mmCIF file of C-alpha atoms and ligand atoms in Angstrom:
data_model
loop_
_atom_site.group_PDB
_atom_site.id
_atom_site.type_symbol
_atom_site.label_atom_id
_atom_site.label_comp_id
_atom_site.label_asym_id
_atom_site.label_seq_id
_atom_site.Cartn_x
_atom_site.Cartn_y
_atom_site.Cartn_z
ATOM 1 C CA UNK B 26 0.193 -0.017 0.370
ATOM 2 C CA UNK B 27 0.949 3.392 -0.623
ATOM 3 C CA UNK B 28 2.958 6.134 1.839
ATOM 4 C CA UNK B 29 -0.317 7.983 2.321
ATOM 5 C CA UNK B 30 -3.707 7.034 1.613
ATOM 6 C CA UNK B 31 -7.038 8.681 2.493
ATOM 7 C CA UNK B 32 -10.079 6.629 1.979
ATOM 8 C CA UNK B 33 -13.444 8.993 2.051
ATOM 9 C CA UNK B 34 -12.165 11.305 5.073
ATOM 10 C CA UNK B 35 -14.239 13.311 6.429
ATOM 11 C CA UNK B 36 -14.327 16.416 8.949
ATOM 12 C CA UNK B 37 -17.414 18.449 10.441
ATOM 13 C CA UNK B 38 -17.003 21.348 12.282
ATOM 14 C CA UNK B 39 -20.823 21.718 13.747
ATOM 15 C CA UNK B 40 -23.186 21.873 10.710
ATOM 16 C CA UNK B 41 -19.679 22.221 8.513
ATOM 17 C CA UNK B 42 -18.432 19.505 6.533
ATOM 18 C CA UNK B 43 -14.853 20.895 6.561
ATOM 19 C CA UNK B 44 -13.382 18.166 3.939
ATOM 20 C CA UNK B 45 -15.940 16.115 2.244
ATOM 21 C CA UNK B 46 -15.204 12.474 1.196
ATOM 22 C CA UNK B 47 -11.572 13.057 0.278
ATOM 23 C CA UNK B 48 -9.744 10.197 -0.869
ATOM 24 C CA UNK B 49 -6.010 10.021 -2.474
ATOM 25 C CA UNK B 50 -2.916 7.818 -2.320
ATOM 26 C CA UNK B 51 -0.110 9.655 -2.445
ATOM 27 C CA UNK B 52 3.160 7.261 -3.496
ATOM 28 C CA UNK B 53 5.982 6.829 -1.783
ATOM 29 C CA UNK B 54 8.392 8.801 -3.572
ATOM 30 C CA UNK B 55 5.420 11.588 -4.332
ATOM 31 C CA UNK B 56 4.975 14.746 -3.900
ATOM 32 C CA UNK B 57 1.050 15.585 -4.485
ATOM 33 C CA UNK B 58 0.390 19.494 -3.324
ATOM 34 C CA UNK B 59 -3.585 19.988 -2.409
ATOM 35 C CA UNK B 60 -4.655 23.556 -4.163
ATOM 36 C CA UNK B 61 -7.507 25.566 -4.037
ATOM 37 C CA UNK B 62 -9.086 28.472 -2.599
ATOM 38 C CA UNK B 63 -9.176 30.045 1.038
ATOM 39 C CA UNK B 64 -11.385 27.789 3.041
ATOM 40 C CA UNK B 65 -11.615 24.598 0.900
ATOM 41 C CA UNK B 66 -10.581 22.651 3.508
ATOM 42 C CA UNK B 67 -6.818 22.190 2.773
ATOM 43 C CA UNK B 68 -5.118 22.433 6.274
ATOM 44 C CA UNK B 69 -7.917 20.628 7.651
ATOM 45 C CA UNK B 70 -7.014 17.576 5.216
ATOM 46 C CA UNK B 71 -3.442 18.145 6.355
ATOM 47 C CA UNK B 72 -4.079 18.133 10.259
ATOM 48 C CA UNK B 73 -6.081 14.835 9.505
ATOM 49 C CA UNK B 74 -3.282 13.205 8.148
ATOM 50 C CA UNK B 75 -1.317 14.642 11.305
ATOM 51 C CA UNK B 76 -2.887 13.077 13.586
ATOM 52 C CA UNK B 77 -3.783 16.844 15.180
ATOM 53 C CA UNK B 78 -7.459 16.843 14.070
ATOM 54 C CA UNK B 79 -9.719 13.360 14.396
ATOM 55 C CA UNK B 80 -11.673 12.724 11.175
ATOM 56 C CA UNK B 81 -15.445 12.777 11.901
ATOM 57 C CA UNK B 82 -15.605 9.748 9.217
ATOM 58 C CA UNK B 83 -12.951 7.517 6.561
ATOM 59 C CA UNK B 84 -9.753 6.412 6.999
ATOM 60 C CA UNK B 85 -6.248 7.059 6.905
ATOM 61 C CA UNK B 86 -3.259 4.436 6.460
ATOM 62 C CA UNK B 87 0.148 5.161 6.564
ATOM 63 C CA UNK B 88 2.478 3.035 4.809
ATOM 64 C CA UNK B 89 0.132 0.565 5.245
ATOM 65 C CA UNK B 90 -1.095 0.949 8.564
ATOM 66 C CA UNK B 91 -4.666 2.197 9.955
ATOM 67 C CA UNK B 92 -3.769 5.216 11.695
ATOM 68 C CA UNK B 93 -6.868 7.208 11.972
ATOM 69 C CA UNK B 94 -7.570 6.953 15.855
ATOM 70 C CA UNK B 95 -3.919 7.261 16.228
ATOM 71 C CA UNK B 96 -2.545 10.122 18.084
ATOM 72 C CA UNK B 97 -0.335 12.822 16.503
ATOM 73 C CA UNK B 98 2.921 11.457 18.457
ATOM 74 C CA UNK B 99 2.303 7.848 17.247
ATOM 75 C CA UNK B 100 1.939 8.529 13.479
ATOM 76 C CA UNK B 101 5.518 9.540 13.197
ATOM 77 C CA UNK B 102 4.418 12.270 10.592
ATOM 78 C CA UNK B 103 6.920 15.563 10.166
ATOM 79 C CA UNK B 104 4.694 18.787 9.784
ATOM 80 C CA UNK B 105 5.902 22.433 8.583
ATOM 81 C CA UNK B 106 3.792 25.136 9.039
ATOM 82 C CA UNK B 107 3.392 28.270 7.278
ATOM 83 C CA UNK B 108 4.469 30.556 10.606
ATOM 84 C CA UNK B 109 7.994 28.673 10.841
ATOM 85 C CA UNK B 110 9.079 28.777 14.971
ATOM 86 C CA UNK B 111 12.753 28.777 15.241
ATOM 87 C CA UNK B 112 13.967 28.443 19.114
ATOM 88 C CA UNK B 113 15.321 31.956 19.290
ATOM 89 C CA UNK B 114 18.043 31.032 21.915
ATOM 90 C CA UNK B 115 19.256 27.713 20.309
ATOM 91 C CA UNK B 116 21.795 27.569 17.225
ATOM 92 C CA UNK B 117 20.988 26.234 13.914
ATOM 93 C CA UNK B 118 22.637 23.325 15.208
ATOM 94 C CA UNK B 119 20.803 22.967 18.084
ATOM 95 C CA UNK B 120 17.339 23.776 16.138
ATOM 96 C CA UNK B 121 17.871 21.374 13.501
ATOM 97 C CA UNK B 122 19.015 18.654 16.240
ATOM 98 C CA UNK B 123 16.067 19.765 18.738
ATOM 99 C CA UNK B 124 13.870 16.806 17.258
ATOM 100 C CA UNK B 125 16.338 13.848 17.624
ATOM 101 C CA UNK B 126 17.122 15.131 21.689
ATOM 102 C CA UNK B 127 13.579 14.744 22.280
ATOM 103 C CA UNK B 128 13.449 11.352 20.659
ATOM 104 C CA UNK B 129 16.235 10.205 22.804
ATOM 105 C CA UNK B 130 18.873 9.865 19.353
ATOM 106 C CA UNK B 131 22.467 9.172 20.894
ATOM 107 C CA UNK B 132 25.065 12.023 20.465
ATOM 108 C CA UNK B 133 26.763 10.173 17.717
ATOM 109 C CA UNK B 134 23.519 9.772 15.720
ATOM 110 C CA UNK B 135 22.784 13.720 16.128
ATOM 111 C CA UNK B 136 25.594 14.211 14.992
ATOM 112 C CA UNK B 137 25.752 12.078 11.670
ATOM 113 C CA UNK B 138 22.470 13.637 10.965
ATOM 114 C CA UNK B 139 23.008 17.122 11.247
ATOM 115 C CA UNK B 140 26.000 16.616 9.231
ATOM 116 C CA UNK B 141 23.655 14.976 6.593
ATOM 117 C CA UNK B 142 21.294 17.568 6.821
ATOM 118 C CA UNK B 143 23.505 20.493 6.686
ATOM 119 C CA UNK B 144 24.815 19.197 3.651
ATOM 120 C CA UNK B 145 21.867 18.419 1.868
ATOM 121 C CA UNK B 146 20.587 21.863 2.677
ATOM 122 C CA UNK B 147 23.835 24.168 2.326
ATOM 123 C CA UNK B 148 23.691 25.566 5.417
ATOM 124 C CA UNK B 149 27.232 24.479 6.675
ATOM 125 C CA UNK B 150 28.155 28.054 7.331
ATOM 126 C CA UNK B 151 25.559 29.415 9.397
ATOM 127 C CA UNK B 152 24.938 26.173 11.822
ATOM 128 C CA UNK B 153 26.521 28.129 14.845
ATOM 129 C CA UNK B 154 24.579 31.325 14.115
ATOM 130 C CA UNK B 155 21.177 32.263 16.223
ATOM 131 C CA UNK B 156 17.841 32.506 13.636
ATOM 132 C CA UNK B 157 17.890 36.651 14.388
ATOM 133 C CA UNK B 158 21.190 36.358 12.271
ATOM 134 C CA UNK B 159 19.409 34.431 9.403
ATOM 135 C CA UNK B 160 17.762 35.601 6.100
ATOM 136 C CA UNK B 161 14.160 34.727 5.980
ATOM 137 C CA UNK B 162 15.251 32.356 3.232
ATOM 138 C CA UNK B 163 17.708 30.393 5.430
ATOM 139 C CA UNK B 164 15.148 30.690 8.415
ATOM 140 C CA UNK B 165 12.735 28.540 6.174
ATOM 141 C CA UNK B 166 15.529 26.054 5.150
ATOM 142 C CA UNK B 167 16.122 25.269 8.843
ATOM 143 C CA UNK B 168 12.476 25.180 9.715
ATOM 144 C CA UNK B 169 12.128 22.249 6.611
ATOM 145 C CA UNK B 170 15.694 20.708 8.114
ATOM 146 C CA UNK B 171 14.009 20.408 11.225
ATOM 147 C CA UNK B 172 10.931 19.004 9.630
ATOM 148 C CA UNK B 173 13.165 16.419 7.467
ATOM 149 C CA UNK B 174 16.010 15.321 9.841
ATOM 150 C CA UNK B 175 13.741 12.776 11.633
ATOM 151 C CA UNK B 176 13.222 10.685 8.972
ATOM 152 C CA UNK B 177 9.751 10.108 9.611
ATOM 153 C CA UNK B 178 6.957 8.056 7.120
ATOM 154 C CA UNK B 179 5.820 11.642 5.537
ATOM 155 C CA UNK B 180 6.568 14.903 5.048
ATOM 156 C CA UNK B 181 3.431 17.614 5.050
ATOM 157 C CA UNK B 182 3.823 21.171 4.485
ATOM 158 C CA UNK B 183 1.584 23.908 5.355
ATOM 159 C CA UNK B 184 2.120 27.006 2.799
ATOM 160 C CA UNK B 185 5.944 26.463 3.139
ATOM 161 C CA UNK B 186 6.611 29.023 1.181
ATOM 162 C CA UNK B 187 3.735 32.193 1.987
ATOM 163 C CA UNK B 188 6.106 34.525 4.359
ATOM 164 C CA UNK B 189 9.180 34.548 1.293
ATOM 165 C CA UNK B 190 8.917 37.571 -1.513
ATOM 166 C CA UNK B 191 9.094 36.537 -4.773
ATOM 167 C CA UNK B 192 12.574 36.126 -5.847
ATOM 168 C CA UNK B 193 13.269 33.962 -2.407
ATOM 169 C CA UNK B 194 9.710 31.432 -3.383
ATOM 170 C CA UNK B 195 11.308 30.793 -6.755
ATOM 171 C CA UNK B 196 14.466 29.299 -5.154
ATOM 172 C CA UNK B 197 12.854 27.801 -2.640
ATOM 173 C CA UNK B 198 10.641 25.894 -4.963
ATOM 174 C CA UNK B 199 13.228 24.309 -6.580
ATOM 175 C CA UNK B 200 15.144 23.897 -3.484
ATOM 176 C CA UNK B 201 12.395 22.031 -1.488
ATOM 177 C CA UNK B 202 11.767 19.686 -4.575
ATOM 178 C CA UNK B 203 15.358 19.231 -5.430
ATOM 179 C CA UNK B 204 15.599 17.746 -1.000
ATOM 180 C CA UNK B 205 12.080 16.053 -1.858
ATOM 181 C CA UNK B 206 13.039 14.247 -4.361
ATOM 182 C CA UNK B 207 16.336 12.586 -2.419
ATOM 183 C CA UNK B 208 14.266 11.615 -0.028
ATOM 184 C CA UNK B 209 11.390 9.274 -1.038
ATOM 185 C CA UNK B 210 8.860 10.216 1.430
ATOM 186 C CA UNK B 211 5.462 10.480 0.563
ATOM 187 C CA UNK B 212 4.831 14.116 0.669
ATOM 188 C CA UNK B 213 1.731 16.613 0.807
ATOM 189 C CA UNK B 214 2.299 20.314 0.364
ATOM 190 C CA UNK B 215 -1.054 22.578 0.832
ATOM 191 C CA UNK B 216 -1.098 25.810 -0.945
ATOM 192 C CA UNK B 217 -3.551 28.211 -2.243
ATOM 193 C CA UNK B 218 -0.611 29.368 -4.969
ATOM 194 C CA UNK B 219 -0.834 27.644 -8.173
ATOM 195 C CA UNK B 220 2.409 28.029 -9.577
ATOM 196 C CA UNK B 221 3.703 26.896 -6.399
ATOM 197 C CA UNK B 222 1.500 23.531 -6.507
ATOM 198 C CA UNK B 223 2.623 23.098 -10.403
ATOM 199 C CA UNK B 224 6.146 23.426 -9.802
ATOM 200 C CA UNK B 225 6.836 21.423 -7.132
ATOM 201 C CA UNK B 226 4.145 18.370 -7.107
ATOM 202 C CA UNK B 227 4.087 15.485 -9.227
ATOM 203 C CA UNK B 228 0.315 15.540 -8.863
ATOM 204 C CA UNK B 229 -1.881 17.795 -7.876
ATOM 205 C CA UNK B 230 -4.924 17.852 -5.951
ATOM 206 C CA UNK B 231 -7.766 20.829 -6.835
ATOM 207 C CA UNK B 232 -10.021 21.281 -3.804
ATOM 208 C CA UNK B 233 -13.095 22.837 -3.513
ATOM 209 C CA UNK B 234 -15.524 23.370 -0.766
ATOM 210 C CA UNK B 235 -13.783 20.214 0.991
ATOM 211 C CA UNK B 236 -14.430 18.042 -2.070
ATOM 212 C CA UNK B 237 -11.227 16.854 -4.443
ATOM 213 C CA UNK B 238 -12.934 18.408 -8.142
ATOM 214 C CA UNK B 239 -9.953 16.497 -9.744
ATOM 215 C CA UNK B 240 -6.401 15.246 -9.133
ATOM 216 C CA UNK B 241 -3.786 14.239 -11.227
ATOM 217 C CA UNK B 242 -0.084 15.845 -13.024
ATOM 218 C CA UNK B 243 0.086 19.284 -13.249
ATOM 219 C CA UNK B 244 -0.017 19.403 -16.912
ATOM 220 C CA UNK B 245 -2.454 17.212 -17.329
ATOM 221 C CA UNK B 246 -5.058 19.080 -15.010
ATOM 222 C CA UNK B 247 -3.789 22.214 -16.688
ATOM 223 C CA UNK B 248 -4.748 20.770 -20.385
ATOM 224 C CA UNK B 249 -7.407 18.989 -19.166
ATOM 225 C CA UNK B 250 -9.701 20.477 -16.662
ATOM 226 C CA UNK B 251 -12.272 18.585 -15.360
ATOM 227 C CA UNK B 252 -14.805 21.650 -15.372
ATOM 228 C CA UNK B 253 -15.375 24.931 -15.008
ATOM 229 C CA UNK B 254 -14.114 25.552 -11.630
ATOM 230 C CA UNK B 255 -10.702 23.984 -12.111
ATOM 231 C CA UNK B 256 -10.546 25.316 -15.826
ATOM 232 C CA UNK B 257 -10.686 29.103 -13.933
ATOM 233 C CA UNK B 258 -8.886 27.950 -11.180
ATOM 234 C CA UNK B 259 -5.687 27.110 -12.569
ATOM 235 C CA UNK B 260 -3.668 29.544 -15.177
ATOM 236 C CA UNK B 261 -2.630 32.769 -15.500
ATOM 237 C CA UNK B 262 -4.086 35.051 -16.659
ATOM 238 C CA UNK B 263 -7.345 32.247 -16.271
ATOM 239 C CA UNK B 264 -9.126 30.822 -19.395
ATOM 240 C CA UNK B 265 -11.387 32.758 -20.924
ATOM 241 C CA UNK B 266 -15.008 31.099 -20.410
ATOM 242 C CA UNK B 267 -17.598 32.245 -22.265
ATOM 243 C CA UNK B 268 -21.565 31.273 -22.423
ATOM 244 C CA UNK B 269 -22.720 30.361 -26.175
ATOM 245 C CA UNK B 270 -25.377 27.863 -27.551
ATOM 246 C CA UNK B 271 -25.009 24.893 -29.816
ATOM 247 C CA UNK B 272 -25.880 25.914 -33.186
ATOM 248 C CA UNK B 273 -24.704 23.257 -35.458
ATOM 249 C CA UNK B 274 -23.824 19.348 -35.074
ATOM 250 C CA UNK B 275 -23.574 18.078 -38.286
ATOM 251 C CA UNK B 276 -20.083 16.898 -38.562
ATOM 252 C CA UNK B 277 -18.239 19.850 -36.156
ATOM 253 C CA UNK B 278 -19.902 21.113 -33.409
ATOM 254 C CA UNK B 279 -21.001 25.201 -33.987
ATOM 255 C CA UNK B 280 -21.448 27.112 -31.109
ATOM 256 C CA UNK B 281 -22.444 30.813 -31.168
ATOM 257 C CA UNK B 282 -21.295 33.157 -29.128
ATOM 258 C CA UNK B 283 -22.980 36.160 -29.539
ATOM 259 C CA UNK B 284 -23.077 36.881 -32.937
ATOM 260 C CA UNK B 285 -19.772 35.256 -33.728
ATOM 261 C CA UNK B 286 -19.549 31.161 -34.477
ATOM 262 C CA UNK B 287 -17.112 28.911 -33.491
ATOM 263 C CA UNK B 288 -16.573 25.497 -35.535
ATOM 264 C CA UNK B 289 -14.735 22.911 -33.283
ATOM 265 C CA UNK B 290 -12.782 19.984 -35.297
ATOM 266 C CA UNK B 291 -11.131 17.490 -34.290
ATOM 267 C CA UNK B 292 -11.777 15.646 -31.295
ATOM 268 C CA UNK B 293 -14.624 17.457 -29.677
ATOM 269 C CA UNK B 294 -16.494 16.779 -33.242
ATOM 270 C CA UNK B 295 -16.471 13.916 -33.089
ATOM 271 C CA UNK B 296 -20.185 12.282 -32.341
ATOM 272 C CA UNK B 297 -21.163 10.804 -28.905
ATOM 273 C CA UNK B 298 -21.208 14.109 -26.786
ATOM 274 C CA UNK B 299 -25.050 14.228 -26.639
ATOM 275 C CA UNK B 300 -25.309 17.987 -27.173
ATOM 276 C CA UNK B 301 -28.544 18.862 -29.156
ATOM 277 C CA UNK B 302 -29.288 22.206 -30.948
ATOM 278 C CA UNK B 303 -29.850 24.991 -28.376
ATOM 279 C CA UNK B 304 -27.952 23.356 -25.501
ATOM 280 C CA UNK B 305 -26.573 26.059 -23.531
ATOM 281 C CA UNK B 306 -22.853 25.352 -23.344
ATOM 282 C CA UNK B 307 -19.460 27.193 -22.031
ATOM 283 C CA UNK B 308 -16.938 27.429 -24.168
ATOM 284 C CA UNK B 309 -12.799 27.807 -22.900
ATOM 285 C CA UNK B 310 -10.200 28.994 -24.298
ATOM 286 C CA UNK B 311 -6.935 30.035 -23.041
ATOM 287 C CA UNK B 312 -5.538 33.628 -23.313
ATOM 288 C CA UNK B 313 -2.307 31.839 -25.253
ATOM 289 C CA UNK B 314 -3.837 30.433 -27.435
ATOM 290 C CA UNK B 315 -5.278 33.085 -29.106
ATOM 291 C CA UNK B 316 -3.613 35.504 -32.320
ATOM 292 C CA UNK B 317 -5.217 38.383 -34.173
ATOM 293 C CA UNK B 318 -7.032 38.406 -37.215
ATOM 294 C CA UNK B 319 -7.130 41.725 -39.410
ATOM 295 C CA UNK B 320 -11.221 41.041 -40.082
ATOM 296 C CA UNK B 321 -14.307 39.142 -38.770
ATOM 297 C CA UNK B 322 -14.722 35.988 -40.276
ATOM 298 C CA UNK B 323 -15.482 31.825 -39.198
ATOM 299 C CA UNK B 324 -13.979 30.880 -36.410
ATOM 300 C CA UNK B 325 -12.954 34.812 -35.390
ATOM 301 C CA UNK B 326 -14.780 36.313 -32.042
ATOM 302 C CA UNK B 327 -14.605 40.524 -32.631
ATOM 303 C CA UNK B 328 -15.075 43.253 -29.848
ATOM 304 C CA UNK B 329 -13.914 46.274 -28.689
ATOM 305 C CA UNK B 330 -10.516 46.478 -27.065
ATOM 306 C CA UNK B 331 -11.088 47.784 -23.725
ATOM 307 C CA UNK B 332 -7.693 47.942 -22.141
ATOM 308 C CA UNK B 333 -4.433 46.856 -23.726
ATOM 309 C CA UNK B 334 -1.865 45.753 -20.446
ATOM 310 C CA UNK B 335 1.979 45.837 -21.292
ATOM 311 C CA UNK B 336 3.966 42.885 -19.523
ATOM 312 C CA UNK B 337 7.100 42.798 -20.832
ATOM 313 C CA UNK B 338 7.469 40.081 -23.783
ATOM 314 C CA UNK B 339 4.264 39.756 -23.985
ATOM 315 C CA UNK B 340 0.445 42.166 -24.044
ATOM 316 C CA UNK B 341 -2.672 41.131 -22.226
ATOM 317 C CA UNK B 342 -5.709 42.409 -24.260
ATOM 318 C CA UNK B 343 -8.999 42.913 -22.550
ATOM 319 C CA UNK B 344 -11.636 42.628 -25.137
ATOM 320 C CA UNK B 345 -15.412 43.416 -24.563
ATOM 321 C CA UNK B 346 -17.134 40.635 -26.476
ATOM 322 C CA UNK B 347 -21.101 40.409 -26.256
ATOM 323 C CA UNK B 348 -20.887 37.376 -24.600
ATOM 324 C CA UNK B 349 -18.698 39.138 -21.834
ATOM 325 C CA UNK B 350 -14.739 39.989 -21.762
ATOM 326 C CA UNK B 351 -11.852 37.414 -23.173
ATOM 327 C CA UNK B 352 -8.487 38.087 -22.724
ATOM 328 C CA UNK B 353 -5.776 37.467 -25.455
ATOM 329 C CA UNK B 354 -2.066 37.323 -25.110
ATOM 330 C CA UNK B 355 -0.376 38.384 -27.969
ATOM 331 C CA UNK B 356 3.492 39.169 -28.943
ATOM 332 C CA UNK B 357 3.340 41.836 -31.304
ATOM 333 C CA UNK B 358 1.137 44.825 -30.361
ATOM 334 C CA UNK B 359 1.579 47.622 -33.149
ATOM 335 C CA UNK B 360 -1.211 48.945 -34.379
ATOM 336 C CA UNK B 361 -3.569 48.610 -31.437
ATOM 337 C CA UNK B 362 -5.811 50.943 -29.519
ATOM 338 C CA UNK B 363 -7.702 51.129 -26.819
ATOM 339 C CA UNK B 364 -11.851 51.215 -28.146
ATOM 340 C CA UNK B 365 -10.673 49.721 -31.494
ATOM 341 C CA UNK B 366 -12.659 46.726 -32.767
ATOM 342 C CA UNK B 367 -10.273 43.543 -32.598
ATOM 343 C CA UNK B 368 -10.599 39.972 -34.268
ATOM 344 C CA UNK B 369 -9.081 37.339 -32.044
ATOM 345 C CA UNK B 370 -8.953 33.702 -33.647
ATOM 346 C CA UNK B 371 -8.091 30.766 -30.811
ATOM 347 C CA UNK B 372 -6.003 27.757 -31.811
ATOM 348 C CA UNK B 373 -7.879 24.693 -33.025
ATOM 349 C CA UNK B 374 -7.383 22.417 -30.483
ATOM 350 C CA UNK B 375 -7.157 24.488 -27.577
ATOM 351 C CA UNK B 376 -10.993 24.840 -27.267
ATOM 352 C CA UNK B 377 -12.478 23.148 -24.356
ATOM 353 C CA UNK B 378 -16.430 22.480 -23.911
ATOM 354 C CA UNK B 379 -18.548 22.534 -20.821
ATOM 355 C CA UNK B 380 -21.439 20.907 -20.161
ATOM 356 C CA UNK B 381 -24.069 23.502 -18.858
ATOM 357 C CA UNK B 382 -23.574 21.758 -15.973
ATOM 358 C CA UNK B 383 -20.007 22.476 -16.017
ATOM 359 C CA UNK B 384 -18.365 19.162 -16.494
ATOM 360 C CA UNK B 385 -15.800 19.201 -19.912
ATOM 361 C CA UNK B 386 -16.960 17.236 -22.927
ATOM 362 C CA UNK B 387 -14.576 15.212 -24.256
ATOM 363 C CA UNK B 388 -11.148 14.203 -23.987
ATOM 364 C CA UNK B 389 -8.632 16.375 -26.170
ATOM 365 C CA UNK B 390 -5.340 15.900 -26.654
HETATM 366 P P1 ATP H 17 -6.448 28.396 3.798
HETATM 367 O O1 ATP H 17 -6.142 28.420 2.282
HETATM 368 O O2 ATP H 17 -7.513 29.862 4.529
HETATM 369 O O3 ATP H 17 -6.047 28.192 5.216
HETATM 370 P P2 ATP H 17 -7.659 26.121 3.453
HETATM 371 O O4 ATP H 17 -8.426 25.547 2.784
HETATM 372 O O5 ATP H 17 -6.724 25.915 4.463
HETATM 373 O O6 ATP H 17 -7.519 27.998 3.461
HETATM 374 P P3 ATP H 17 -9.285 25.273 6.042
HETATM 375 O O7 ATP H 17 -8.355 25.561 7.141
HETATM 376 O O8 ATP H 17 -8.971 23.714 6.125
HETATM 377 O O9 ATP H 17 -9.188 25.597 4.723
HETATM 378 O O10 ATP H 17 -10.856 25.224 6.562
HETATM 379 C C1 ATP H 17 -11.880 24.657 6.267
HETATM 380 C C2 ATP H 17 -13.155 25.378 6.714
HETATM 381 O O11 ATP H 17 -13.137 24.935 7.879
HETATM 382 C C3 ATP H 17 -13.359 26.634 6.766
HETATM 383 O O12 ATP H 17 -14.333 26.927 6.367
HETATM 384 C C4 ATP H 17 -12.924 27.082 8.210
HETATM 385 O O13 ATP H 17 -13.769 28.105 8.585
HETATM 386 C C5 ATP H 17 -13.586 25.739 9.167
HETATM 387 N N1 ATP H 17 -12.511 25.263 9.991
HETATM 388 C C6 ATP H 17 -11.032 24.892 10.200
HETATM 389 N N2 ATP H 17 -10.774 24.761 11.294
HETATM 390 C C7 ATP H 17 -12.146 25.310 11.928
HETATM 391 C C8 ATP H 17 -12.680 24.377 13.211
HETATM 392 N N3 ATP H 17 -11.727 24.225 14.374
HETATM 393 N N4 ATP H 17 -13.406 24.988 13.893
HETATM 394 C C9 ATP H 17 -14.533 25.617 13.075
HETATM 395 N N5 ATP H 17 -14.184 25.482 11.636
HETATM 396 C C10 ATP H 17 -13.170 25.305 11.152
#
């Protein structure tokens, strides 16, 4: 059995179902990121794995052992929190060794583990310093070191990088990923930062209202979101999601978006999606799949250019279309002006189509 296994785990706080029948497995050498908006139940799920919160229902297995009703101290998990607390009056060495002393390790064992961890985290040069003499990134690294030094059953991280500035987060993301991949322990990382989840997770689980909406490899979830919620949550800028009506089903599926008609070819044009003329659907398009056209026509969406936002090498255009706002990212903005009419085409094969109930239609490549 895999390293961490949750079977229909549920947590009720009074009337509130904070976690609702969540089921997933994390393999021994896998990093799973729990991603979702504030209040969706990520931290509560993590705390139930750690034994800091009792599950109302369901089962939790660690290394194949049923831990559902065992207290935190019997689970041998290591958890690092968003607010890392280092002991201010202990040196980095002593902070790192603290959990080992608490577990009664021998002096020789502690020294060996300290040497290892300092090497893994490249912290030899700060071992004798006190926390106030460290940068934020170094403090974070000590907190991670204290978490991994014990070689527990699994690692649990709650927003491990949220206190760091953007540049440091980027560095630490790859640092932590490197360290974790050398340890071969099942790891769950809670984050609301999709970039963090996409870069650090072998798989991500997108949560909403206590439920897992989709679980899969980051690129797969990005390319093939299971529903409108996931489609809108993953990706920056957000995927365009515009309402339309099925206006043709012979051969290709045609979708009318306001005055414009988009014909969907490829996999989406195959029969068997159960669509009828007049069905309400939502069409999803990533802003980076857009290209500009000089005039309106088949497969082109036309609207008014509301805003031109330079983003360095790229430019984000906000287009007012009768069906709603459309975002397009282009590399050449010559000749564009706010208030002007703009025609945009999204690449065939990049469209995603969703039923009125929010679920995606068809599997696309
Ligand atoms: P965030 O990203 O803001 O930390 P989260 O996804 O981690 O959010 P949780 O902290 O797991 O969300 O909370 C899930 C829901 O459970 C929220 O509505 C929260 O208010 C509620 N909740 C969490 N802990 C308790 C508690 N001890 N008592 C009552 N309600 C709680």
